[in-house]
Amino acid sequence: MQNLALTHLNLFDGKLDSGLQRDVTLLVEVKVRGEGVEGTITQIGPSAQIEIPPDTRVVDLSGRYAIPGLINAHCHLFGDGRPRALLSAPESVLVFFVKLMNSRLGRGYMKSSMRKNATTALNAGVTTLRSVGDFNYYDVQIRDEIEAGKFLGSRLRVSGKGICVTGGHGWFVSHVADDPWSDRKAVRDILRHGAD
């Protein structure tokens, strides 16, 4: 894998006291990690002052802009951000939906949709997602697939299944716990499944 020089771009570094920096070059060291590829920015500066090492792939980004990666601190990978009538559906519909998502066909559909949502977020500049409750620990599996380099997606911090009280928000995809002891049991189960 070749290292990269992203040249002649416009950079907003995210600091409140700095403005847009024009004609900037970023040097990126590229490493193979497991089955995936990882890049680390090693140098940032005015293009005229950056010395590009030999055997570096140069990508001219004149007229393009770069910002630090964005973070979405509250998402559900099974959703794409659009409002869904399903969440206000009668209990019988939600129970049927959960059964469907636990079927082989439903699992395949749900995980495919979650992969797509993680990739879409990354392509939109969201480099980190904090998933706060998803179906059957699929978010844990998606996180592990991204980390293994099986597909490109945002960095994930996942909570696995949610925890709620009886009849609470998200009861159909969560552990239902009404006292400290059942809460502790739910947390132990979530951690056992590999949640962050």
C-alpha positions as a printed NumPy array, in Angstrom:
array([[  0.   ,   0.   ,   0.   ],
       [  1.345,   3.418,  -0.919],
       [  1.408,   6.363,   1.447],
       [ -0.673,   9.344,   0.32 ],
       [ -0.104,  13.065,  -0.152],
       [ -3.42 ,  14.915,  -0.346],
       [ -2.375,  18.204,  -1.91 ],
       [ -3.745,  21.72 ,  -2.491],
       [ -6.895,  21.283,  -0.417],
       [ -8.731,  23.809,   1.751],
       [ -8.69 ,  22.781,   5.419],
       [-10.883,  23.749,   8.344],
       [ -9.198,  22.189,  11.368],
       [-12.172,  22.551,  13.727],
       [-10.509,  25.022,  16.092],
       [-12.759,  27.968,  16.889],
       [ -9.928,  30.473,  16.7  ],
       [ -8.701,  29.482,  13.223],
       [-10.19 ,  30.134,   9.825],
       [-10.057,  28.259,   6.57 ],
       [ -6.513,  27.281,   5.583],
       [ -5.999,  27.31 ,   1.813],
       [ -3.59 ,  25.252,  -0.318],
       [ -2.766,  22.686,   2.368],
       [ -1.131,  19.267,   1.992],
       [ -1.776,  16.286,   4.256],
       [  0.702,  13.404,   4.341],
       [ -0.948,  10.102,   5.222],
       [  0.942,   6.983,   6.268],
       [ -0.958,   3.904,   5.085],
       [ -0.626,   0.553,   6.875],
       [ -2.248,  -2.822,   6.353],
       [ -3.97 ,  -3.893,   9.56 ],
       [ -5.354,  -7.42 ,   9.544],
       [ -7.461,  -7.647,   6.438],
       [ -8.009,  -3.877,   6.343],
       [ -6.087,  -0.696,   5.658],
       [ -5.463,   2.123,   8.125],
       [ -4.266,   5.667,   7.452],
       [ -2.613,   8.066,   9.888],
       [ -2.04 ,  11.739,   9.111],
       [  1.654,  12.373,   9.791],
       [  2.048,  15.962,   8.586],
       [ -0.177,  18.939,   7.763],
       [  0.993,  22.245,   6.342],
       [  1.067,  24.71 ,   3.482],
       [  1.628,  22.841,   0.211],
       [  4.697,  24.96 ,  -0.615],
       [  6.379,  23.869,   2.638],
       [  5.595,  20.14 ,   2.681],
       [  8.223,  17.839,   1.215],
       [  6.49 ,  14.816,  -0.322],
       [  8.537,  11.639,   0.182],
       [  9.338,   9.467,  -2.849],
       [  7.005,   6.541,  -3.584],
       [  4.036,   8.53 ,  -2.251],
       [  0.81 ,   8.591,  -4.24 ],
       [ -0.136,  12.236,  -4.823],
       [ -3.83 ,  13.119,  -4.965],
       [ -4.501,  16.694,  -6.12 ],
       [ -7.533,  18.007,  -4.251],
       [ -7.516,  21.561,  -5.614],
       [-10.817,  23.253,  -4.866],
       [-11.854,  20.542,  -2.374],
       [-12.334,  20.894,   1.366],
       [-11.373,  18.775,   4.38 ],
       [-12.606,  18.899,   7.962],
       [-11.974,  16.665,  10.977],
       [-14.188,  13.604,  11.087],
       [-17.624,  14.179,  12.573],
       [-19.046,  12.159,  15.479],
       [-22.656,  11.041,  15.808],
       [-23.023,  10.324,  19.526],
       [-26.565,   8.879,  19.332],
       [-27.603,   6.552,  16.545],
       [-29.235,   3.213,  15.919],
       [-27.61 ,   1.407,  13.019],
       [-30.881,  -0.298,  12.122],
       [-32.287,   3.14 ,  11.22 ],
       [-31.167,   5.524,   8.509],
       [-32.297,   8.671,  10.31 ],
       [-35.682,   9.003,   8.636],
       [-38.806,   8.931,  10.839],
       [-40.544,   5.556,  10.884],
       [-44.213,   4.897,  11.588],
       [-43.191,   1.468,  12.897],
       [-42.109,   2.951,  16.226],
       [-45.679,   4.049,  16.979],
       [-47.282,   0.841,  15.658],
       [-49.449,  -1.368,  17.886],
       [-47.65 ,  -3.9  ,  20.069],
       [-48.786,  -6.835,  17.907],
       [-47.084,  -5.274,  14.865],
       [-43.87 ,  -4.674,  16.822],
       [-43.858,  -8.254,  18.118],
       [-44.311,  -9.546,  14.548],
       [-41.525,  -7.236,  13.339],
       [-39.132,  -8.548,  16.008],
       [-39.949, -12.147,  15.028],
       [-39.305, -11.285,  11.395],
       [-35.95 ,  -9.652,  12.252],
       [-34.972, -12.791,  14.181],
       [-35.631, -14.999,  11.142],
       [-32.806, -15.885,   8.769],
       [-34.197, -13.565,   6.092],
       [-34.72 , -10.753,   8.614],
       [-31.203, -11.099,  10.067],
       [-29.681, -10.886,   6.586],
       [-31.774,  -7.843,   5.69 ],
       [-31.086,  -6.08 ,   9.003],
       [-27.313,  -6.629,   8.938],
       [-27.127,  -5.564,   5.277],
       [-29.044,  -2.397,   6.099],
       [-26.816,  -1.686,   9.109],
       [-23.659,  -2.143,   6.991],
       [-25.069,   0.269,   4.418],
       [-25.885,   2.839,   7.113],
       [-22.347,   2.634,   8.572],
       [-20.82 ,   3.125,   5.107],
       [-23.208,   5.968,   4.254],
       [-22.263,   7.747,   7.475],
       [-18.551,   7.421,   6.686],
       [-19.072,   8.745,   3.158],
       [-20.883,  11.738,   4.687],
       [-17.854,  12.539,   6.883],
       [-19.07 ,  10.901,  10.094],
       [-16.003,   8.935,  11.113],
       [-17.338,   7.769,  14.497],
       [-20.793,   6.496,  15.428],
       [-22.014,   5.691,  18.924],
       [-24.758,   3.124,  18.567],
       [-27.064,   3.218,  21.583],
       [-29.234,   0.146,  21.127],
       [-29.677,  -2.212,  18.204],
       [-31.172,  -5.596,  17.376],
       [-29.587,  -8.766,  18.778],
       [-26.041,  -7.411,  19.062],
       [-25.823,  -6.929,  15.309],
       [-24.028,  -3.629,  16.029],
       [-21.265,  -5.607,  17.786],
       [-20.938,  -7.851,  14.727],
       [-20.886,  -4.879,  12.333],
       [-18.21 ,  -3.151,  14.461],
       [-16.062,  -6.288,  14.375],
       [-16.47 ,  -6.628,  10.59 ],
       [-15.383,  -3.011,  10.055],
       [-12.391,  -3.439,  12.37 ],
       [-11.401,  -6.612,  10.499],
       [-11.457,  -4.659,   7.221],
       [-14.352,  -6.62 ,   5.689],
       [-15.993,  -3.366,   4.555],
       [-15.571,   0.377,   5.032],
       [-17.656,   2.055,   7.677],
       [-17.414,   4.578,  10.466],
       [-15.56 ,   3.662,  13.657],
       [-18.235,   2.211,  15.936],
       [-18.742,   2.39 ,  19.684],
       [-21.626,   0.049,  20.389],
       [-23.898,  -0.686,  23.317],
       [-25.569,  -3.835,  21.986],
       [-29.13 ,  -4.191,  23.197],
       [-30.62 ,  -1.335,  25.15 ],
       [-32.043,  -1.532,  28.664],
       [-35.489,  -0.186,  29.503],
       [-38.282,  -0.598,  32.009],
       [-41.414,  -2.583,  31.219],
       [-43.238,  -0.72 ,  28.453],
       [-40.33 ,   1.711,  28.093],
       [-38.812,   3.224,  24.96 ],
       [-37.417,   0.543,  22.666],
       [-38.778,  -2.366,  24.725],
       [-39.05 ,  -4.515,  21.599],
       [-35.263,  -4.467,  20.987],
       [-34.053,  -4.093,  24.585],
       [-33.532,  -5.955,  27.813],
       [-36.518,  -5.179,  30.007],
       [-35.334,  -4.584,  33.572],
       [-37.335,  -3.11 ,  36.448],
       [-35.001,  -3.38 ,  39.424],
       [-31.284,  -3.087,  40.219],
       [-30.74 ,  -6.863,  40.043],
       [-32.284,  -7.301,  36.607],
       [-30.407,  -4.172,  35.456],
       [-27.115,  -5.736,  36.566],
       [-27.984,  -8.988,  34.824],
       [-28.766,  -7.091,  31.602],
       [-25.451,  -5.211,  31.788],
       [-23.538,  -8.478,  32.304],
       [-25.269,  -9.979,  29.258],
       [-24.481,  -6.898,  27.144],
       [-20.806,  -6.992,  28.157],
       [-20.631, -10.753,  27.55 ],
       [-21.762, -10.115,  23.968],
       [-18.868,  -7.705,  23.39 ],
       [-20.44 ,  -4.252,  23.674],
       [-18.123,  -1.329,  24.329]])
